[in-house]
Coordinates of C-alpha atoms in Angstrom, one line a residue:
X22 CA 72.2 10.1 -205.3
X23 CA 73.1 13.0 -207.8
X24 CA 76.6 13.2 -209.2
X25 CA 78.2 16.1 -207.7
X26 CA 79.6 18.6 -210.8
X27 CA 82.3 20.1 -210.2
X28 CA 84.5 23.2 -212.6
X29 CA 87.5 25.1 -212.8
X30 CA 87.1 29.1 -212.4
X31 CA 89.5 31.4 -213.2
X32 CA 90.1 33.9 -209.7
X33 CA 90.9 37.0 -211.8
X34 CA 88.3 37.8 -214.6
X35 CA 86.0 34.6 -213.3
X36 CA 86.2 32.6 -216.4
X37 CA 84.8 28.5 -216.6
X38 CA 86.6 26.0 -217.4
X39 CA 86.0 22.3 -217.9
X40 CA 89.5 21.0 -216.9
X41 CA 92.2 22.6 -214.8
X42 CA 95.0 24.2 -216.8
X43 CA 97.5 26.3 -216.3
X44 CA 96.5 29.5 -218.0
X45 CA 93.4 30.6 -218.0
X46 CA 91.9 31.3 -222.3
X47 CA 90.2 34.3 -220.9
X48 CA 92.4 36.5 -219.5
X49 CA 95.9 34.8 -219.9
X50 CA 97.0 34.7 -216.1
X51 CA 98.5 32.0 -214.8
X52 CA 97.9 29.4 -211.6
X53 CA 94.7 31.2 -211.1
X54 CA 92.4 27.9 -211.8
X55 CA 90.3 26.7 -208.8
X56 CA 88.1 23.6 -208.7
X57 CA 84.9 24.6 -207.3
X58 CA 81.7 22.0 -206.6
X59 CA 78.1 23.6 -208.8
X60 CA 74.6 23.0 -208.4
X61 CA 73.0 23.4 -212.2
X62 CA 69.7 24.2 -210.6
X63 CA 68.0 26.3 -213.1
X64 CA 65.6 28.3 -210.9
X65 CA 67.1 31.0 -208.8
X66 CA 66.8 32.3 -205.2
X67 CA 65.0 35.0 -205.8
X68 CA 60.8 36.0 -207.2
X69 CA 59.4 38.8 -207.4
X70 CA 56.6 38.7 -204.4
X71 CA 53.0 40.7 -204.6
X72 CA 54.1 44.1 -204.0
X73 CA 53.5 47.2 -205.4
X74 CA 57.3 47.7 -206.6
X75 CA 56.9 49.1 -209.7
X76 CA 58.0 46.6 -212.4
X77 CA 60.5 47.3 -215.6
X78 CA 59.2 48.1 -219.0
X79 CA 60.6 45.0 -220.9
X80 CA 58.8 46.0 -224.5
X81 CA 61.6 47.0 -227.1
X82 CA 61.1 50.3 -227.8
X83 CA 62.9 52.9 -230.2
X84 CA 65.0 55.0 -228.8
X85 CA 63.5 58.2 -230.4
X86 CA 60.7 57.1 -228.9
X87 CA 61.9 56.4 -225.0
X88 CA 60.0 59.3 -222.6
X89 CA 62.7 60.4 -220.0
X90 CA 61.1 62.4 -217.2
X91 CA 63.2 64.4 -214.4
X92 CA 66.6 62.4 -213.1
X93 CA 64.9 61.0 -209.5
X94 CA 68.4 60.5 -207.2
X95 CA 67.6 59.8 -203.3
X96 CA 69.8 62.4 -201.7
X97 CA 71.7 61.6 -198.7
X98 CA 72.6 63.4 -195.5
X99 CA 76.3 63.5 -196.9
X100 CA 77.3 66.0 -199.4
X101 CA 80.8 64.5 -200.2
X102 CA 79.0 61.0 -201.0
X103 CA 76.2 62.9 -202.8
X104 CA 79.1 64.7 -205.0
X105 CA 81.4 61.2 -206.1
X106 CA 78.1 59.7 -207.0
X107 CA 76.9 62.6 -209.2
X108 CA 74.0 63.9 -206.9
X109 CA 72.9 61.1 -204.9
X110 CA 71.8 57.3 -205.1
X111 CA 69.8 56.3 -208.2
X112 CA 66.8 54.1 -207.6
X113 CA 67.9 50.3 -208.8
X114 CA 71.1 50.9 -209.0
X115 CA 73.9 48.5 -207.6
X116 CA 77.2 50.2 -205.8
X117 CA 80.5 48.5 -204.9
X118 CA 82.2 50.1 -202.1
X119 CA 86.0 48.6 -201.9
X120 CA 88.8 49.4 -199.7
X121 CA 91.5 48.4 -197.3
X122 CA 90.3 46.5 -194.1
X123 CA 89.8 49.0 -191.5
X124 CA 89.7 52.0 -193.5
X125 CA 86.1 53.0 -192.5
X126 CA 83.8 51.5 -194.9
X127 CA 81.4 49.3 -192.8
X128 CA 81.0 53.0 -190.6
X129 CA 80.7 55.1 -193.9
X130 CA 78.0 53.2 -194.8
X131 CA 76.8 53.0 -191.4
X132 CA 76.5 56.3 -190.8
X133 CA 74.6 56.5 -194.1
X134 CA 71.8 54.3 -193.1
X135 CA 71.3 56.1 -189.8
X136 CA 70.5 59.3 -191.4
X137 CA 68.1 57.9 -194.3
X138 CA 64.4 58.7 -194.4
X139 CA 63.4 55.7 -195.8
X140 CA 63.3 52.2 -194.6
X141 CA 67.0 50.7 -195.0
X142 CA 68.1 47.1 -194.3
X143 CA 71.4 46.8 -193.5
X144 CA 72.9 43.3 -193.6
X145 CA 76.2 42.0 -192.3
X146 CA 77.1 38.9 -192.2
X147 CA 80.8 40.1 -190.7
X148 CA 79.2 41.5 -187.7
X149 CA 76.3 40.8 -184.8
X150 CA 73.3 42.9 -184.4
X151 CA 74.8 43.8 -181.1
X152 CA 77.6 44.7 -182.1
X153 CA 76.7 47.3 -184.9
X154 CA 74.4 48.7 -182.4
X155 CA 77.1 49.7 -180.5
X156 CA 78.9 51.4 -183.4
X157 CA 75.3 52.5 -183.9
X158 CA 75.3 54.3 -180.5
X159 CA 78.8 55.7 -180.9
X160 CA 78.0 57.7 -184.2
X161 CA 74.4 58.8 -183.9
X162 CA 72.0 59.2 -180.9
X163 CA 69.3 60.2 -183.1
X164 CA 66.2 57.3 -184.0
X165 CA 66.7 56.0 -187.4
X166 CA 64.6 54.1 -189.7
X167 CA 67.3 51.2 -190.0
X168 CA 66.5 47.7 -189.6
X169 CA 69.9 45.5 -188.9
X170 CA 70.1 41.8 -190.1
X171 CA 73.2 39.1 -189.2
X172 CA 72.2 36.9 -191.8
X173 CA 74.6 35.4 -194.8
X174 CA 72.6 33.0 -196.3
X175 CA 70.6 34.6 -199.8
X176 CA 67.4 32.5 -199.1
X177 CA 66.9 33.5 -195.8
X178 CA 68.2 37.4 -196.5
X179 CA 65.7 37.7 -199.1
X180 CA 63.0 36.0 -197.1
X181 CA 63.2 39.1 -194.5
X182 CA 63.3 41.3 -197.5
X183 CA 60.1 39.8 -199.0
X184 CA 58.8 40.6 -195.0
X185 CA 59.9 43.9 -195.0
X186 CA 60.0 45.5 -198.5
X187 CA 63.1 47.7 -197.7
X188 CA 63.4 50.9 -200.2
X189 CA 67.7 50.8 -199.9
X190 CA 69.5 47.8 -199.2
X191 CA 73.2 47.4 -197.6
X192 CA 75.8 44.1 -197.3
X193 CA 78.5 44.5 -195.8
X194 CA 79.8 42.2 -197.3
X195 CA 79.6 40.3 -200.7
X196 CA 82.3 38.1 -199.7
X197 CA 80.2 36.6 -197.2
X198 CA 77.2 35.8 -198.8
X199 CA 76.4 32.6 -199.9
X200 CA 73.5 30.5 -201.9
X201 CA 72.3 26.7 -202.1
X202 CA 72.6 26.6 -205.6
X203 CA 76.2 26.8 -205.7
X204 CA 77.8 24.4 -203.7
X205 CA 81.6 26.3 -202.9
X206 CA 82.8 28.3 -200.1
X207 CA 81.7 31.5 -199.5
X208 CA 84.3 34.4 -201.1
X209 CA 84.2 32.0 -203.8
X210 CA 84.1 33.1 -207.4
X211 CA 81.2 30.6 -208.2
X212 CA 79.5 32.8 -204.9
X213 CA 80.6 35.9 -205.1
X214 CA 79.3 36.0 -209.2
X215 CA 75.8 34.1 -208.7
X216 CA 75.3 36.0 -205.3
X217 CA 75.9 39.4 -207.4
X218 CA 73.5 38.3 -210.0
X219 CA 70.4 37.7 -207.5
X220 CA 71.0 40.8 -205.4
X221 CA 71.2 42.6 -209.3
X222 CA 68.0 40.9 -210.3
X223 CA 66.0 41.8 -207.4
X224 CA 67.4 45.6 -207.2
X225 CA 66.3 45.5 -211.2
X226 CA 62.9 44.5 -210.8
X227 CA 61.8 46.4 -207.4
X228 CA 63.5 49.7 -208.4
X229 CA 65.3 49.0 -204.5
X230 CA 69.1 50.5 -205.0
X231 CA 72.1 47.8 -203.0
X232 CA 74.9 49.0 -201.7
X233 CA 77.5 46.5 -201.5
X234 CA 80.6 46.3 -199.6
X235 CA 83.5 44.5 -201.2
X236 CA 86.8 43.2 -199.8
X237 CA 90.7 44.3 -201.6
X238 CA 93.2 41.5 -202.3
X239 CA 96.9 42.1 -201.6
X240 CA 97.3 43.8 -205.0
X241 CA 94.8 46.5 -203.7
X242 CA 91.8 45.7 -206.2
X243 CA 88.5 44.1 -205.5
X244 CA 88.4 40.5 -204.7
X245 CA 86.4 37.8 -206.5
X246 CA 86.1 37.8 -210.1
X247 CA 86.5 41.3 -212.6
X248 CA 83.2 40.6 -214.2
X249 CA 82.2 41.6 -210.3
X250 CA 83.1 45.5 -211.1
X251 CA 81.6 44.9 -214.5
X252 CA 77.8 43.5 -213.3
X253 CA 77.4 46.7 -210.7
X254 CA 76.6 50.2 -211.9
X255 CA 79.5 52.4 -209.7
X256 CA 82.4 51.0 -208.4
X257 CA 83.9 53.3 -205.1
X258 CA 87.3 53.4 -203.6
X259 CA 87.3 54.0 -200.1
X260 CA 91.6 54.9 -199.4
X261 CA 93.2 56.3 -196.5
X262 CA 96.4 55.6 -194.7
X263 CA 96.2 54.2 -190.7
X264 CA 98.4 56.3 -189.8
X265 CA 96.6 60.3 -190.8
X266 CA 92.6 60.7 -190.1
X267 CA 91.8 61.5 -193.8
X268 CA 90.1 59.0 -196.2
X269 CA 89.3 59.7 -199.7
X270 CA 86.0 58.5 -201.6
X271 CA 86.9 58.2 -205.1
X272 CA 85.0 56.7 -208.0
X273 CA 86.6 54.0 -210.0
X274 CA 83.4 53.8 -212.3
X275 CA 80.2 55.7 -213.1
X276 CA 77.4 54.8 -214.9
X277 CA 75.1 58.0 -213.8
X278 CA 78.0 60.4 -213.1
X279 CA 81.7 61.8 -213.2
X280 CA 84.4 59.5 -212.0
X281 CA 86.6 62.7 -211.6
X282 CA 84.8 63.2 -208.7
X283 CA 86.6 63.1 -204.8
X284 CA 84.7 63.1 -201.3
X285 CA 87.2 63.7 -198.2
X286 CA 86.6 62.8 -194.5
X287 CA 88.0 62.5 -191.2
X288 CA 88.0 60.2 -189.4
X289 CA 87.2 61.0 -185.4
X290 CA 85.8 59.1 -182.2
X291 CA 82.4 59.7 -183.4
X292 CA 82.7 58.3 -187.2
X293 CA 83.6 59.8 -190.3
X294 CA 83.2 63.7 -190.5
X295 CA 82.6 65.6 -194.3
X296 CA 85.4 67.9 -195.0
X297 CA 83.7 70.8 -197.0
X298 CA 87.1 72.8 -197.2
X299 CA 89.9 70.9 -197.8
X300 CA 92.6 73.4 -198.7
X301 CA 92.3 74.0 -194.9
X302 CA 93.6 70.6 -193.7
X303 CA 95.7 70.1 -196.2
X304 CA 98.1 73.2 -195.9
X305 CA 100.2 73.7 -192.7
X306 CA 99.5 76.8 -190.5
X307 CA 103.2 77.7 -189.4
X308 CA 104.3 80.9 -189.8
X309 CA 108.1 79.6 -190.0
X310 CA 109.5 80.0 -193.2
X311 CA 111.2 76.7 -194.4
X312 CA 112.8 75.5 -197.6
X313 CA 111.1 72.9 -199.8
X314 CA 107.9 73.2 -199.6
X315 CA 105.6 74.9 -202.4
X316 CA 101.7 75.0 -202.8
X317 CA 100.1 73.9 -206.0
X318 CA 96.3 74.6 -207.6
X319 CA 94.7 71.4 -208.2
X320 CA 91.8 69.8 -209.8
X321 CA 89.5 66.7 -208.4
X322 CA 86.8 66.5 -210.6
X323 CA 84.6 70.1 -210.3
X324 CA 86.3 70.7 -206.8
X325 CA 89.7 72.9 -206.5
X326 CA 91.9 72.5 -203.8
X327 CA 95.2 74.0 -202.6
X328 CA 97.9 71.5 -201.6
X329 CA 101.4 71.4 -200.2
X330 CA 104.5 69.4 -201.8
X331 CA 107.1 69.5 -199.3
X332 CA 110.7 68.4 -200.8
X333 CA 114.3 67.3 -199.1
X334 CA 117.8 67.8 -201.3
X335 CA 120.5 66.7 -199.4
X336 CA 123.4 65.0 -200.4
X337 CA 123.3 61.1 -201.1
X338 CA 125.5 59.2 -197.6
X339 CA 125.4 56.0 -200.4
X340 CA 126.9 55.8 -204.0
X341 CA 123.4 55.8 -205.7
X342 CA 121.1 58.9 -204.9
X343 CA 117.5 58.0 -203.4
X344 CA 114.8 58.8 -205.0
X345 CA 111.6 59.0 -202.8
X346 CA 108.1 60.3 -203.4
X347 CA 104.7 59.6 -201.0
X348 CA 101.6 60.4 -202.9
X349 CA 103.2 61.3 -206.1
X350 CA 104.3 59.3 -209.3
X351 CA 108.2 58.5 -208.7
X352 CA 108.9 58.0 -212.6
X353 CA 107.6 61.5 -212.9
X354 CA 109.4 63.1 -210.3
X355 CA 112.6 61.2 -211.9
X356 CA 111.3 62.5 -214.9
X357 CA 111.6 66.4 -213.3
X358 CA 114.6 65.5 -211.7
X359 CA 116.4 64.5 -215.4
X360 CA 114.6 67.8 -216.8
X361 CA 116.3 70.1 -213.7
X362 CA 119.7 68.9 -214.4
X363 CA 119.5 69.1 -218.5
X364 CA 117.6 72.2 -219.0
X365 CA 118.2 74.6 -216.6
X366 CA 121.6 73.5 -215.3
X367 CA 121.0 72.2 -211.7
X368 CA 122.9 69.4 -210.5
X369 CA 120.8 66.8 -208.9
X370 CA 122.3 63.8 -209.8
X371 CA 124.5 63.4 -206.7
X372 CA 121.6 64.3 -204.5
X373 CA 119.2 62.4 -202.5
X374 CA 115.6 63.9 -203.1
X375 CA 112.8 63.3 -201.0
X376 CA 109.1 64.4 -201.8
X377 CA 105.7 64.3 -200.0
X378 CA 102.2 66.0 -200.5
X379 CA 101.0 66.4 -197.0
X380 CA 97.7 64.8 -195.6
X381 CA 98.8 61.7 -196.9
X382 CA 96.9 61.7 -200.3
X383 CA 97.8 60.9 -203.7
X384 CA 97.3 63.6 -206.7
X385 CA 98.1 62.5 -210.3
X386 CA 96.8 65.9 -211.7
X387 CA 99.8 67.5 -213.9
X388 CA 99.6 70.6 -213.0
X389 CA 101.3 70.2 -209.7
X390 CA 104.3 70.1 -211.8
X391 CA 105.2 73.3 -211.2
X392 CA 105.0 73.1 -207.4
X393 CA 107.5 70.3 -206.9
X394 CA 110.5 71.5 -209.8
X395 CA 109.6 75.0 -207.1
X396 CA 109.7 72.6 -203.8
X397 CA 112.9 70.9 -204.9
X398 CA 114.8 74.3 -205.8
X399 CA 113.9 75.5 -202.8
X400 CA 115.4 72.9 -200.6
X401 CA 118.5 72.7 -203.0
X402 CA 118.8 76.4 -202.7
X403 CA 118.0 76.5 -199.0
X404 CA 115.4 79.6 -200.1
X405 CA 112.0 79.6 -198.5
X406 CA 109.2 80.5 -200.9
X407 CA 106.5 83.0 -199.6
X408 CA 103.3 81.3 -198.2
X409 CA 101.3 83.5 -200.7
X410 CA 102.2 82.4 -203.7
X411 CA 101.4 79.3 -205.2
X412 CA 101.5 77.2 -208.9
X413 CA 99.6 75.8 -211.6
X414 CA 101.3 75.0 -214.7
X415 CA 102.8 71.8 -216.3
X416 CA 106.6 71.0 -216.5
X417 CA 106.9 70.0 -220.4
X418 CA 110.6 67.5 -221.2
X419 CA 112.4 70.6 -223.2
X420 CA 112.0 72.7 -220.1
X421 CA 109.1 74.8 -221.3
X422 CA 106.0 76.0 -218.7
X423 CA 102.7 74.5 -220.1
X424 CA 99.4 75.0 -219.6
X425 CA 96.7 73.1 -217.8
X426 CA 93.0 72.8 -218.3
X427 CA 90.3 74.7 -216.5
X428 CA 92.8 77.1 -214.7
X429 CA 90.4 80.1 -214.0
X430 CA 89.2 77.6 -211.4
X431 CA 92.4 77.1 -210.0
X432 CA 93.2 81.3 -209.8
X433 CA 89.8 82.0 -208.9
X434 CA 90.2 79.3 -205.7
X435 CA 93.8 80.9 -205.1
X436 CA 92.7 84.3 -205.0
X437 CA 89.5 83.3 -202.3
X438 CA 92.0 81.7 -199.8
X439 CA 94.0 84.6 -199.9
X440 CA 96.8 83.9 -201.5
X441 CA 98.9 87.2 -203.3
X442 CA 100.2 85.7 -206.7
X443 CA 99.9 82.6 -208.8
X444 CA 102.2 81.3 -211.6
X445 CA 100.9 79.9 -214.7
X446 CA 102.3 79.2 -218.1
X447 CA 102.5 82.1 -220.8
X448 CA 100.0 80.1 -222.5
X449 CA 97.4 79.8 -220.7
X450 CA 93.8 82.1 -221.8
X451 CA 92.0 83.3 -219.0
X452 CA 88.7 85.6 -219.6
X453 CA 89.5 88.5 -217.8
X454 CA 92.9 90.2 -217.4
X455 CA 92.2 91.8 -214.1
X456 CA 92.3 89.8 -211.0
X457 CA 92.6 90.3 -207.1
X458 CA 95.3 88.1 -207.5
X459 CA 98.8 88.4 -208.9
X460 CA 98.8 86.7 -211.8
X461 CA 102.5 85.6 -212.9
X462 CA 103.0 84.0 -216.6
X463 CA 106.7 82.0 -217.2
X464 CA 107.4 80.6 -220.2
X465 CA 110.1 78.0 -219.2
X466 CA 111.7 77.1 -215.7
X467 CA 114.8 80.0 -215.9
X468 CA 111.5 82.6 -215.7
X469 CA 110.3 80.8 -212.2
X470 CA 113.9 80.5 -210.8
X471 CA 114.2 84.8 -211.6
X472 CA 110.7 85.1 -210.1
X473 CA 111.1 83.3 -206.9
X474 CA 115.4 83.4 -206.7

């Protein structure tokens, strides 16, 4: 009988190790050293069978002399999953789709295969074949193309793939998965890497583009080992909180597009539905006027959007004011806060403030800025600012008004939705002078408190 082998592996960047020790060399984290049993088998799951797959160049060539025809993408039904991959799915290409359990990425992806052309094989090993179809029957009616397999074991997947000869391929999830040749549990890091490498081997040589699912760990990242998010070609975050029906699709990393890039849905009874206009969800239709809350030009990748910053300034109940901010950074908002009470005289520091960007998503573009120091003043002042005006600038530490990249977008998107004047800094250039819009240029925050006060 073969002596069983076993090694340490490092759960956060996936690292070997002969011996356990505390630290792992690699990456320097500690206690993250797990003894896992291996199989050195040197042949792997996976040949390539007598197909007609086309089959990789593997000939050095120079690269002066490398022929690039047209960019071939397969297009999908879904516009806001076209745009966060950069026009569609590229043939052999390998996509990790993480994010929170139950946010909606086993339907995304669902939904996805339904409305292919081609021949998909979807593979869970989280759920039973009767049990997707009855998702199935709940988000589309139509016939699809979609073959469905409950299987977690490589050999046997790639067996029915050999059968089939898919042209997309979907696992939902990688966690599951497991091969003979490594002898751990599966959601191992041993697994989860060598599992990875045969679904990239296969997707390499057939030209056949995987789209894997991935599980979060409590720290919100992708579990299993980092070199995971390094072996596939786009990592996507799937986010959303339980409690509003919007998700975001954003792209952690790119190999064939922008990772500036945002897809929005909604989530309803029937699956996820595309919004195409988000500036409509995402600012309340009321026609009461209240104080503290402001609407702000922003950027996600090409796409410009109009969103609302609503703020509360009351006075702090406790010794030590509150500060609180949902779906923006709090040490910037502290850092607004210090800027407000130094350079234009308003006394904060004895107040509890309280800020929130509605639809429950997060925005780290600067030029929102503007928005809240005109949210918070409003609720300080208990002054409503007209629905029709809205902001785009940056709030520099000496108080000054700066500008912000691309922001002929951002009055151009203003001035379609209606809206009767923008602020911007001094500085900014635009091309033309003349617009629809009212365009109002302040130099420092004194300038927006005369304008709006």
């Amino acid at each position: 009988m073969a002596k069983t082998k076993t090694t340490f592996f490092c759960q956060n960047c996936g690292a070997q190790h002969a011996k356990w020790q505390g630290q792992c060399n690699a990456c320097k984290e500690w206690n993250t050293l797990v003894e896992e049993v291996v199989d050195s088998k040197p042949e792997k799951t996976w040949k390539p069978a007598t197909s007609n797959a086309p089959k990789r160049i593997s000939k050095p060539q120079r690269i002066n002399d490398i022929k690039i025809g047209k960019e071939i993408r397969i297009p999908t039904s879904n516009q806001e999953f076209n745009r966060v991959l950069g026009g569609g799915i590229v043939p052999g290409s390998i996509t990790l789709l993480g994010g929170e359990p139950g946010v909606g990425k086993s339907t995304l992806l669902l939904q996805l295969s339904l409305s292919f052309k081609q021949k998909v094989l979807y593979v869970s090993g989280e759920e039973s074949q009767q049990q997707i179809k009855m998702r199935a029957e709940r988000i589309q009616k139509e016939e699809s193309n979609c073959f469905v397999l409950s299987e977690t074991k490589t050999q046997l997947i790639f067996t029915q793939i050999e059968a089939m000869e898919p042209e997309i391929l979907i696992i939902d999830s990688i966690q599951t998965l497991h091969t003979d040749y490594v002898e751990s549990s599966p959601g191992s890091v041993s697994q989860i890497r060598e599992c990875t490498s045969e679904l990239i081997k296969y997707a390499k040589e057939t030209n056949v583009p995987i789209i894997l699912i991935g599980h979060i760990n409590k720290e919100g990242s992708i579990a299993g080992p980092k070199v995971l998010e390094h072996m596939v070609d786009t990592v996507l975050q799937f986010e959303g909180d339980k409690n509003y029906a919007y998700r975001i699709l954003r792209a952690h990393k790119n190999r064939f597009g922008s990772t500036h890039e945002l897809g929005i849905y909604e989530m309803q009874a029937g699956g996820l539905v595309e919004v195409s206009n988000p500036s409509d969800i995402l600012i309340s239709k009321t026609d009461t006027h209240l104080s503290g809350t402001a609407i702000a030009a922003t950027l996600e990748g090409m796409r410009p959007m109009m969103i609302e910053i609503q703020a509360l300034v009351s006075s702090a109940v406790y010794g030590t004011p509150q500060r609180s901010a949902t779906g923006y950074n709090l040490k910037r908002l502290n850092m607004i806060l210090a800027v407000l009470e130094k350079r234009a005289g308003f006394r904060l520091g004895a107040k509890d403030v309280f800020l929130n960007i509605t639809g429950g998503i997060s925005i780290d573009d600067p030029a929102i800025d503007l928005a809240v120091v005109a949210a918070i003043l409003s609720s300080s002042e208990d002054v409503s600012i007209p629905k029709d005006i809205c902001f785009a600038a940056e709030v520099g530490l000496a108080g000054e008004i700066r500008p912000v990249t691309r922001v002929e977008q951002r009055v151009m998107e203003a001035e379609k939705l209606g809206f009767a004047s923008i602020l911007i800094s001094k500085q900014s250039k635009l091309p033309k002078e003349t617009y629809k819009i009212n365009v109002i240029r302040v130099a420092k925050i004194e300038d927006v408190v005369d304008a709006l006060f």
